[in-house]
Coordinates of C-alpha atoms and ligand atoms in Angstrom, one line a residue:
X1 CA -21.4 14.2 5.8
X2 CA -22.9 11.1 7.4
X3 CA -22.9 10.6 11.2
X4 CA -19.7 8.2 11.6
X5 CA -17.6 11.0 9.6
X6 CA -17.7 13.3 12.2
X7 CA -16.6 10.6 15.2
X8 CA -13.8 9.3 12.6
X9 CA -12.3 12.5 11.6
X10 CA -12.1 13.6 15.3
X11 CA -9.4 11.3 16.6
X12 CA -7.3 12.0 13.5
X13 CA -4.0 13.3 14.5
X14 CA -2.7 15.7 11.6
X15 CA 0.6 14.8 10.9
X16 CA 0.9 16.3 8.2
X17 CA 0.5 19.9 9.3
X18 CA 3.0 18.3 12.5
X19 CA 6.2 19.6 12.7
X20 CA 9.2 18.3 11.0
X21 CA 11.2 17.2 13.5
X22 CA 9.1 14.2 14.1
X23 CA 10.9 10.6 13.2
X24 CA 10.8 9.7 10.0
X25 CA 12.7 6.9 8.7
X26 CA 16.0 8.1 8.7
X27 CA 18.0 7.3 5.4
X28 CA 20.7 5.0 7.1
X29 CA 23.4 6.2 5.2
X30 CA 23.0 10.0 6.8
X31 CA 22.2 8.6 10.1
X32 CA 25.5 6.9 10.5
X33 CA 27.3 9.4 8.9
X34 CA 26.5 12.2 11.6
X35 CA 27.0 9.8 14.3
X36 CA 30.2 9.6 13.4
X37 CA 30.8 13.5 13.2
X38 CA 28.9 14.2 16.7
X39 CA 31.3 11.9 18.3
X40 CA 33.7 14.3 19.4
X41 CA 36.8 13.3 21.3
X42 CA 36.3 15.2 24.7
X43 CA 39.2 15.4 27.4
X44 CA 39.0 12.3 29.1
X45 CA 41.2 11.0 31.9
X46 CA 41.5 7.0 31.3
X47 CA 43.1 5.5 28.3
X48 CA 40.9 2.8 28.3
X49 CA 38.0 5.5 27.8
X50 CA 39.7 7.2 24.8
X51 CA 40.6 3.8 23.4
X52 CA 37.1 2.8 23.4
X53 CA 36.0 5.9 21.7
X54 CA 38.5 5.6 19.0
X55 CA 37.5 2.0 18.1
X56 CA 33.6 3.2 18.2
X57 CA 34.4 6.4 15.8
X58 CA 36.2 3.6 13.6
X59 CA 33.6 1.1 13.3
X60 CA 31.2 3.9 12.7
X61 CA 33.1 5.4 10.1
X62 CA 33.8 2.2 8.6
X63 CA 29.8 1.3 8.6
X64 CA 28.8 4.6 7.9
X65 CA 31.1 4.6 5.1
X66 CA 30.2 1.0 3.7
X67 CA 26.4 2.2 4.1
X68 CA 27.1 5.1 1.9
X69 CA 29.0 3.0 -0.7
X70 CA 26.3 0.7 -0.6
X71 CA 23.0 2.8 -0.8
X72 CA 24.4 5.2 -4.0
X73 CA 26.7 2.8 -5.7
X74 CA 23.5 1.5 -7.3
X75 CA 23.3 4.6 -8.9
X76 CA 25.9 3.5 -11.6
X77 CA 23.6 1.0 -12.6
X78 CA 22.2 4.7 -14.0
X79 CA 21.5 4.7 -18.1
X80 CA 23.5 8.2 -17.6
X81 CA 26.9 7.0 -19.1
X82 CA 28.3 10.5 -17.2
X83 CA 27.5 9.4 -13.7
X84 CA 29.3 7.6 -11.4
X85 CA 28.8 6.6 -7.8
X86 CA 31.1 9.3 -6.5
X87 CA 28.5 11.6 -8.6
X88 CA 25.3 11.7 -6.6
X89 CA 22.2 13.6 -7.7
X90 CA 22.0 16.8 -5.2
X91 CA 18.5 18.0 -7.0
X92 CA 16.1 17.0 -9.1
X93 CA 16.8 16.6 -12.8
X94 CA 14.9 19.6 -15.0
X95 CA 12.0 19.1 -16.8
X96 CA 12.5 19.1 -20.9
X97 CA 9.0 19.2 -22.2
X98 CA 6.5 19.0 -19.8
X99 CA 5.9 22.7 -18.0
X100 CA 5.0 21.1 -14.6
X101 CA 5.5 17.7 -13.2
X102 CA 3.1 15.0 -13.7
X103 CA 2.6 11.9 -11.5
X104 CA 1.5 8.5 -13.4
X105 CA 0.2 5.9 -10.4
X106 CA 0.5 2.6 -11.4
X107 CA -1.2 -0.4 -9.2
X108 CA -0.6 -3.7 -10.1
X109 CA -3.2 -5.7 -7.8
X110 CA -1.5 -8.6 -5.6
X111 CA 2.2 -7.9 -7.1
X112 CA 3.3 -9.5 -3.4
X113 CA 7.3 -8.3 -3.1
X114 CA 9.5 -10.9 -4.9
X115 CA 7.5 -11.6 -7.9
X116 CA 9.6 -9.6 -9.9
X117 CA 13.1 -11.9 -9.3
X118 CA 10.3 -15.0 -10.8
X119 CA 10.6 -14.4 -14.2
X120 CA 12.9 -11.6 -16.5
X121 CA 10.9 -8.4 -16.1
X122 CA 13.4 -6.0 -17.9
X123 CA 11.3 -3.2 -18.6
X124 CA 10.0 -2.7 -14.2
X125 CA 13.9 -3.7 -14.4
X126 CA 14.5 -0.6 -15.8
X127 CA 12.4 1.5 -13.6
X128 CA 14.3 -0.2 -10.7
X129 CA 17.6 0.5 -11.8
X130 CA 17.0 3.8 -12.8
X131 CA 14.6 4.7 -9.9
X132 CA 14.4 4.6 -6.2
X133 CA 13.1 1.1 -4.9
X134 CA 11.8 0.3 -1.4
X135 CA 14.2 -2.5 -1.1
X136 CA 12.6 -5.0 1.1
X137 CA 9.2 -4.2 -0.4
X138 CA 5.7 -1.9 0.4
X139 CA 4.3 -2.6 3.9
X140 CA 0.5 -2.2 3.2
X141 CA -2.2 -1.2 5.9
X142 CA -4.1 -3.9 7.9
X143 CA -6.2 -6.0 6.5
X144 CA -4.3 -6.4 3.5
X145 CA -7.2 -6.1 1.4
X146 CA -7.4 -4.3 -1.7
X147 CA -10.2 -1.9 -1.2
X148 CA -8.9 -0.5 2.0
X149 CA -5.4 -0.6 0.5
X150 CA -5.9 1.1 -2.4
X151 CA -8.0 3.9 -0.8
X152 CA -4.9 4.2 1.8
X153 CA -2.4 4.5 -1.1
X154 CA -4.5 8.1 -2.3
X155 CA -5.5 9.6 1.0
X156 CA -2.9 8.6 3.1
X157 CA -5.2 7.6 6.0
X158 CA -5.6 4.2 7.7
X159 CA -8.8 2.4 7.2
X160 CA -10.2 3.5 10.3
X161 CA -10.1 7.0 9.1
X162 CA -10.7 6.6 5.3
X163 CA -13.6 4.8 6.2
X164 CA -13.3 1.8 3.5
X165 CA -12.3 -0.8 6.3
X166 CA -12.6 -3.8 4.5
X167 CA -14.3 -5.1 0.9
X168 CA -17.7 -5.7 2.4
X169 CA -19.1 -4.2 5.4
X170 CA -22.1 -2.8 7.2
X171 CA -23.1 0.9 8.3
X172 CA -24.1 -0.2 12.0
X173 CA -26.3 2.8 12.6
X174 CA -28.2 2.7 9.0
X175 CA -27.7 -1.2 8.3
X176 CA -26.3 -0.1 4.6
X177 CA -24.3 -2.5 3.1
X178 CA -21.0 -1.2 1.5
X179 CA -19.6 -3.9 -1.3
X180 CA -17.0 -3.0 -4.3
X181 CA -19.5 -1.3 -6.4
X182 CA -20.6 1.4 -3.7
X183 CA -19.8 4.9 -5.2
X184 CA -21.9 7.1 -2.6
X185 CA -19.8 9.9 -1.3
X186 CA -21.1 8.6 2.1
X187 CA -18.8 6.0 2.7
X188 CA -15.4 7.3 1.3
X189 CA -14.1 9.8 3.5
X190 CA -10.6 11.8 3.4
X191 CA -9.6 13.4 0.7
X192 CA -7.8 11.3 -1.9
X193 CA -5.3 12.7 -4.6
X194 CA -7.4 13.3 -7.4
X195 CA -9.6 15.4 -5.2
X196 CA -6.8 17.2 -4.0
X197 CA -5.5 18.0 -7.3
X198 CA -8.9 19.1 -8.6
X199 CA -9.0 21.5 -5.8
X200 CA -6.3 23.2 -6.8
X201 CA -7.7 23.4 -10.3
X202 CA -5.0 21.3 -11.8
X203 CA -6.6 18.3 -13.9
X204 CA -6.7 14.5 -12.9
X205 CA -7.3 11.8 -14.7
X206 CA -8.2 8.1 -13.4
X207 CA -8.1 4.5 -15.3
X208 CA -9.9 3.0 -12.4
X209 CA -9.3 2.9 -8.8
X210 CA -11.3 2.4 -5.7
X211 CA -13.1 5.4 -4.9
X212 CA -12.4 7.2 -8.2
X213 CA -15.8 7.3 -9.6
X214 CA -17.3 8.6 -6.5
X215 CA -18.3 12.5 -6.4
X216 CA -15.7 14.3 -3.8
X217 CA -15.3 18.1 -3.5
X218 CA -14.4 19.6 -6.9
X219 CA -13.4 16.4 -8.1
X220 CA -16.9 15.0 -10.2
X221 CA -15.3 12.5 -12.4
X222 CA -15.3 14.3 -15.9
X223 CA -16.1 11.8 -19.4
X224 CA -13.0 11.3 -20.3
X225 CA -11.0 11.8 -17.9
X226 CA -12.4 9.0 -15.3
X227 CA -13.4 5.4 -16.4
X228 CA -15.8 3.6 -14.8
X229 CA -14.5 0.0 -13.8
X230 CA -14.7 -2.6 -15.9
X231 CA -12.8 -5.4 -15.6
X232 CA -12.9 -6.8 -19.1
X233 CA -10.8 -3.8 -20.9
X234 CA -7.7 -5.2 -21.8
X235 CA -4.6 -4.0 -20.3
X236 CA -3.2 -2.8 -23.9
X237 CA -6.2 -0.2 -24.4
X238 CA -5.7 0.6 -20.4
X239 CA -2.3 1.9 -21.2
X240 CA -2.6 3.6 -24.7
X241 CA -5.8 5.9 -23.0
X242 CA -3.3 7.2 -20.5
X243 CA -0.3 7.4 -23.5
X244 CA -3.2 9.7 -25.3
X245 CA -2.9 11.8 -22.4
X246 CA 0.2 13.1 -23.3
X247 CA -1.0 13.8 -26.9
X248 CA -2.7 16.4 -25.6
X249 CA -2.0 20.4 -26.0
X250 CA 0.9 20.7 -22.7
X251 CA -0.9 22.9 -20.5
X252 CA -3.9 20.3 -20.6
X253 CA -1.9 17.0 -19.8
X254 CA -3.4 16.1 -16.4
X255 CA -1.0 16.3 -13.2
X256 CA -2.2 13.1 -11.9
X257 CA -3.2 9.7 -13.1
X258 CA -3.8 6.7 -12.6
X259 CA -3.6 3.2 -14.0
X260 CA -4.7 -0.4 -12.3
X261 CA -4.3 -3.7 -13.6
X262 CA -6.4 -7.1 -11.8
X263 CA -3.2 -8.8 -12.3
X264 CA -1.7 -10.6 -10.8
X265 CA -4.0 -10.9 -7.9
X266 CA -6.6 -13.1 -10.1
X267 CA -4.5 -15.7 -11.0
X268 CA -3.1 -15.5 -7.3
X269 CA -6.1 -16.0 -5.2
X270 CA -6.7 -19.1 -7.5
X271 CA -3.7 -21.0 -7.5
X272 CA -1.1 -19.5 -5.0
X273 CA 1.5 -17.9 -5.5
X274 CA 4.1 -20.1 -6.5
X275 CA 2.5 -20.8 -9.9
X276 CA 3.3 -21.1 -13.4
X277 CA 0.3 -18.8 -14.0
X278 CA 1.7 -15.7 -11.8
X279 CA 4.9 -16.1 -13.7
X280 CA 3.3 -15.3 -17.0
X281 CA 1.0 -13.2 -15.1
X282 CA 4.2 -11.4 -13.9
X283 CA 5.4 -11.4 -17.2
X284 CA 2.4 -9.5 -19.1
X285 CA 2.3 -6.9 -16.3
X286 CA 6.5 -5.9 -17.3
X287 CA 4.9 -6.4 -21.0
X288 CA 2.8 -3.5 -19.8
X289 CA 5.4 -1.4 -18.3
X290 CA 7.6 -1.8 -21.1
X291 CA 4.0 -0.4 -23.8
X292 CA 3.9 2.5 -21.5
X293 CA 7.6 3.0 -21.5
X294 CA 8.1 2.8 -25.2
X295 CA 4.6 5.3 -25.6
X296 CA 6.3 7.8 -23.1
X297 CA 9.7 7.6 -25.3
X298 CA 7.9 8.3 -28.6
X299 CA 6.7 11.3 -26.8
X300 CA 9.9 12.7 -25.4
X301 CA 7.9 13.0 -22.3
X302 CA 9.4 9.2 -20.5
X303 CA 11.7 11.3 -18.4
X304 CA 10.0 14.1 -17.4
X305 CA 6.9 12.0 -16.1
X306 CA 7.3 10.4 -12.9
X307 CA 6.2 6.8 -12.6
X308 CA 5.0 5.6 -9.3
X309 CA 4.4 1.3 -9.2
X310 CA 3.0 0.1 -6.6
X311 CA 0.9 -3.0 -5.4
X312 CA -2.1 -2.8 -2.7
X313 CA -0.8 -5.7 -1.2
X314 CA 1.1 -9.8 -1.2
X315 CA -0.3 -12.6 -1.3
X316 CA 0.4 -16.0 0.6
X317 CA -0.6 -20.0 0.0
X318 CA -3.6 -21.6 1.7
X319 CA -4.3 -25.1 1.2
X320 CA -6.6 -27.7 3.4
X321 CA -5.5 -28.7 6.7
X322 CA -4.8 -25.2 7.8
X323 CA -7.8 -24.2 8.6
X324 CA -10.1 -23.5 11.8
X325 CA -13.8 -24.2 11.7
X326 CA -16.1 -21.9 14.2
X327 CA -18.6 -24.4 14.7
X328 CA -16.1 -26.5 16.7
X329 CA -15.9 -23.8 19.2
X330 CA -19.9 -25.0 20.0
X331 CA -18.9 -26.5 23.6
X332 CA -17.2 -23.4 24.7
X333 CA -19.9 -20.4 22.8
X334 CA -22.0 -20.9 19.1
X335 CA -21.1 -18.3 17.0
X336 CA -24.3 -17.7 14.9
X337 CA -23.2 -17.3 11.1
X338 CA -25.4 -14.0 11.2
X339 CA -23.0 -12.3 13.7
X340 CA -20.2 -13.1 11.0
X341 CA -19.3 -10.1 8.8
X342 CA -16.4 -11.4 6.9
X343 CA -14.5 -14.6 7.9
X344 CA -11.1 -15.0 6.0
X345 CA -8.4 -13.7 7.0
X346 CA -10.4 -11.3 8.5
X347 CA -12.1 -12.2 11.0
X348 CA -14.8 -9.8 12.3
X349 CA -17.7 -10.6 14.4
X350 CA -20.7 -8.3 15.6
X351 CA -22.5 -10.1 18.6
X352 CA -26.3 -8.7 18.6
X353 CA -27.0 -6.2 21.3
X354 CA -27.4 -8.1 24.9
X355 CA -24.2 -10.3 24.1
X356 CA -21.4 -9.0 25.2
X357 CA -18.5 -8.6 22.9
X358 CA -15.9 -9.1 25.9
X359 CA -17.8 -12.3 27.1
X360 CA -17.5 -13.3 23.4
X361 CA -14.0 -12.9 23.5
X362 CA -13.2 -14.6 26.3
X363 CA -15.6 -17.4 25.5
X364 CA -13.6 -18.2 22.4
X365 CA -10.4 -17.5 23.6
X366 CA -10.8 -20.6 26.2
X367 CA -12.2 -22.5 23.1
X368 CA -9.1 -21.7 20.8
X369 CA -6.8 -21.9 23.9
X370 CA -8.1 -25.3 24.8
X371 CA -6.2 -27.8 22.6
X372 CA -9.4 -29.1 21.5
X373 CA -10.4 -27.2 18.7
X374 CA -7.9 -28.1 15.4
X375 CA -6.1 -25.4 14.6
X376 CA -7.1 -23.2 17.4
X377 CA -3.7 -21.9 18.3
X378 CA -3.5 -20.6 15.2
X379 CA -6.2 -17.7 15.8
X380 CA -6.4 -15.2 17.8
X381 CA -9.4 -12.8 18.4
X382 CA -9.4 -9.4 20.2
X383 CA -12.2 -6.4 21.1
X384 CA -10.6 -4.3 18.8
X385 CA -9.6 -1.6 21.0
X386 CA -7.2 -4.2 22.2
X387 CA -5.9 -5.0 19.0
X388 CA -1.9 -4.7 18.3
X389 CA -2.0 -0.5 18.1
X390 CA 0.5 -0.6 15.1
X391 CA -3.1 -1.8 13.2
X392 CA -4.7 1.5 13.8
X393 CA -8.1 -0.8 13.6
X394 CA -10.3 0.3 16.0
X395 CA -11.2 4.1 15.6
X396 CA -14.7 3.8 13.4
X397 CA -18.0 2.0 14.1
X398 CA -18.0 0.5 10.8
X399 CA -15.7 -1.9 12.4
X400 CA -17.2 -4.6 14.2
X401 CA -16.1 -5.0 18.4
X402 CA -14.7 -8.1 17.3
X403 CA -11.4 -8.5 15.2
X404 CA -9.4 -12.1 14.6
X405 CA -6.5 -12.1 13.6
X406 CA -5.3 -15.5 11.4
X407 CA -2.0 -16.7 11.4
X408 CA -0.1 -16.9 8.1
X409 CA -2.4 -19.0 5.2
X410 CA -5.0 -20.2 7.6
X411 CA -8.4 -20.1 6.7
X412 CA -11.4 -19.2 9.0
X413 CA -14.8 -21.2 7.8
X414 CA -18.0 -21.3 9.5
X415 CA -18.7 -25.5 9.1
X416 CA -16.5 -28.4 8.4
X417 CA -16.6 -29.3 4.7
X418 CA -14.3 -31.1 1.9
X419 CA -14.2 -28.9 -1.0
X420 CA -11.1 -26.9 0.2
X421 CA -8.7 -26.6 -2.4
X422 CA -5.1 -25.1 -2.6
X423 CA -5.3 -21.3 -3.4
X424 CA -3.9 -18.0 -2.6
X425 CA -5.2 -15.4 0.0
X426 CA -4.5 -11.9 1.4
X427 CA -6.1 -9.6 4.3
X428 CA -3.6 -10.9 7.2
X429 CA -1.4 -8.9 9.5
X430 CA 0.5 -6.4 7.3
X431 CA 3.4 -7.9 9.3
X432 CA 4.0 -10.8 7.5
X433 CA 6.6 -10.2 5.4
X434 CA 4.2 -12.6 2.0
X435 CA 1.5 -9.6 2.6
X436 CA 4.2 -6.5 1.0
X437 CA 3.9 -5.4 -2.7
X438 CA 6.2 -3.4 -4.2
X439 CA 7.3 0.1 -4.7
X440 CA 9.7 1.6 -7.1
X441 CA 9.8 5.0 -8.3
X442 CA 11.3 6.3 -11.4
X443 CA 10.9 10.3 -12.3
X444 CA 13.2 13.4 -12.2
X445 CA 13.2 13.9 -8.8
X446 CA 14.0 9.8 -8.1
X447 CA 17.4 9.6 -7.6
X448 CA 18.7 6.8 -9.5
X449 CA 19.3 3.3 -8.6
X450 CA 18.7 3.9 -5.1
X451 CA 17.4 1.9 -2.2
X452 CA 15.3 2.7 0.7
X453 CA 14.1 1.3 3.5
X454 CA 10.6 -0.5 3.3
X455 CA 7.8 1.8 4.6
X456 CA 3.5 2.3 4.8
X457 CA 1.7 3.0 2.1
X458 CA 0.3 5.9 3.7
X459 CA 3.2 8.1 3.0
X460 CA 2.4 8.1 -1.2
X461 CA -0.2 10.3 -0.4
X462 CA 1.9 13.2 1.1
X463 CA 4.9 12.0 -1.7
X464 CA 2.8 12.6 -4.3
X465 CA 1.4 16.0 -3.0
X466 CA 5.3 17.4 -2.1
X467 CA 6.1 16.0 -6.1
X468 CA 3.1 18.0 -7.3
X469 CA 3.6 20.8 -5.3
X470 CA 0.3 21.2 -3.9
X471 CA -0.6 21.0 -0.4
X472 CA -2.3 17.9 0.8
X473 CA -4.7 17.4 3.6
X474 CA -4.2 16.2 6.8
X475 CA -3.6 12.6 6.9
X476 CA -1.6 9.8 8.7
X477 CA 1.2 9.8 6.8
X478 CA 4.5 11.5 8.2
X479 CA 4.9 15.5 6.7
X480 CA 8.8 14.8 6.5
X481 CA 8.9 11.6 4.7
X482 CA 8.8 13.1 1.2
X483 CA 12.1 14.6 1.9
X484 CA 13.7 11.6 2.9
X485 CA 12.9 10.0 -0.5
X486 CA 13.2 12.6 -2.9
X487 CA 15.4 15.1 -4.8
X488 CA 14.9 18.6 -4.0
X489 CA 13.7 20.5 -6.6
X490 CA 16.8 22.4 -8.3
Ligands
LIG1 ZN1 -5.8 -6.5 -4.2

């Protein structure tokens, strides 16, 4: 365990050993429904009083009723001609060939929330409509980068606390550099899910993900059962390894896998995302789905398996003109392009030692503040203890004292030049709404057709643990959540 490991993993608060009363996000449809029953009529001496009550436990009846209609009559969307909206799943549905339940994660890099209404994408169509969707999209963690995202979606821990804080970064105390390729236990901490399953002894088996090829606990990446990235495999022989999976004797089918496709991140980083290209891209990716699909249904195994599809994170336009050059903050402070980790949309600066990173910030902040500097108003730059705390970016010392944060498609450069062109970019506040990805969830213990409320990534981890049936280590996701999302087993 390296030295930073030891200071990260001691502010981690273990929710998932908390209690369950803590909030979780409640299903609306519940919460209003029990309103309604606690509001109990109590002797009152004013009409007026009573009145008011009545009208309340009306409109709450009438919303909490309209909620309920609306969050399971989806359900009759269901391929089960013998269900109706009046006949809600209770429990989950049996299993009828597998012996235990499997999870298949599924990331499709840069799906940014809304791609699928671009083009017809019948077969994630399918999933949706016999699944459970996060309706308003996957809020993934900040930055909304896909290292730190995907590594968030298997431990269920923040960057700060998983350790992979951005794509590139520097160990401060040793001076190592981490970049995409880095597979040295060192730098990916927690304990992500196909560690977890290995623990138990159950199999896993990964088709790339960060982190995957890296050495954790009993998990050592077995030949065959662990490829190591390479982007130039085509999607087709990506999904037929993991259909081959199921070919095997029952007992040996692993309990977790994983699948990632580039797409349609590549295409959006080049042209934006309001290109012809992501809609093909789009297309080949429900292509995919559908390969899968049809493999799982050849197998009898397509209902049995539970299919999680997710994205890591959006993805947003940039084009010239909106961007902000740190060489025009010169009059106010020079910010040496050696003290620049990463500049877009991440902004993170480490001043040497003697500068202070306060005096930094308030040199720069008069700069951007100034009305002098193009584009200033549009960043903002922080010590990063003083960072929104919904960002949970500050607790490691992999993180440089200085975080910006760049509003919506702007671009940070060190030096004024012309060869900006219009693209696509991600890493900004997981606030803004372009930066979600999708989730949608289809498996026995998925109620059909339903809807739920957007949430953070970092609950899949404790999801997937509850649907395995194995229990998880402590992360930041919410012990509870699983059980506002899926059926309990029957
Ligand atoms: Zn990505």
């Amino acid at each position: 365990m390296d030295s930073s490991s030891l200071s990260i993993l001691g502010p981690l608060k273990p929710t998932s050993l908390a209690s369950s009363s803590e909030e979780d996000p409640p299903n609306p449809s519940t919460a209003l429904l029990s309103k309604t029953d606690s509001t109990s009529p109590k002797t009152t001496t004013t009409i007026l009083f009573v009145s008011l009550l009545l009208i309340t436990c009306i409109a709450l009846a009438a919303s909490g009723a309209f909620a309920f209609l609306f969050f399971s009559s989806a359900s009759s969307f269901s391929s089960n001609s013998s269900q109706t909206s009046l006949n809600v799943e209770s429990t989950a549905r049996p299993l009828t060939k597998l012996d235990r339940p499997v999870v298949l994660l599924i990331s499709s890099d840069g799906f940014r929330f809304g791609y699928q209404f671009k083009t017809p994408t019948p077969n994630i169509g399918r999933l949706i409509a016999n699944g459970t969707e996060a309706q308003t999209g996957l809020i993934p963690v900040f930055p909304t980068l896909t290292f730190p995202n995907h590594y968030s979606i298997v431990t269920g821990l923040y960057p700060a606390y998983h350790g992979i804080v951005n794509n590139y970064f520097y160990d401060p105390i040793t001076g190592d550099k981490f970049t995409m390729s880095s597979h040295e236990p060192k730098w990916w901490l927690g304990e992500p899910l196909w560690e977890t399953v290995a623990n138990h002894g159950l199999k896993a088996a990964t088709y790339f993900w960060p982190g995957s090829e890296v050495p954790k606990g009993s998990w050592n990446c077995p030949v065959n059962f662990c490829q190591h990235y390479n982007g130039s495999v085509p999607f087709e022989e990506r999904v037929d390894t993991i259909l081959k999976y199921f070919d095997l004797p029952i007992s040996e089918i692993p309990v977790f896998m994983t699948l990632y496709f580039e797409d349609p991140d590549h295409q959006g980083h080049q042209v934006g995302p309001d290109d012809p290209e992501i809609t093909e891209a789009v297309a080949n990716i429900d292509k995919m789905i559908g390969r899968l699909i049809q493999g799982l249904e050849k197998r009898g195994v397509f209902e049995d398996v539970t299919i999680l599809l997710v994205g890591d994170h959006g993805m947003v336009g940039t084009c010239d003109k909106k961007l902000i050059f740190l060489d025009d903050l010169a009059p106010w402070i020079e910010i040496p392009k050696d003290w620049v980790h990463s500049y877009s949309p991440l902004l993170s600066i480490r001043p040497p030692a003697g500068v202070s990173p306060s005096d930094v910030v308030a040199k720069m902040t008069e700069a951007l503040s100034s009305g002098e500097v193009e584009n200033g108003m549009r960043l903002k730059v922080f010590l990063k203890e003083e960072l929104p705390e919904r960002l949970h970016y500050a607790e490691n010392d992999r993180i440089p004292p200085i975080i910006g944060l760049v509003a919506e498609g702007f671009t940070v450069e060190q030096t004024r030049s012309n060869r900006k062109e219009c693209g696509g970019a991600h890493g900004y506040d997981n606030a803004f709404f372009s930066m979600r990805t999708i989730f949608i969830a289809h498996g026995p213990q998925f109620e059909r057709g339903r809807k739920v409320p957007s949430f953070e990534n970092v609950q899949i981890y404790n999801l997937v643990t509850s649907i395995l049936k194995v229990q998880g280590a402590p992360n930041n996701g919410t012990a509870s959540f699983p059980n506002s999302i899926i059926l309990p087993s029957s």
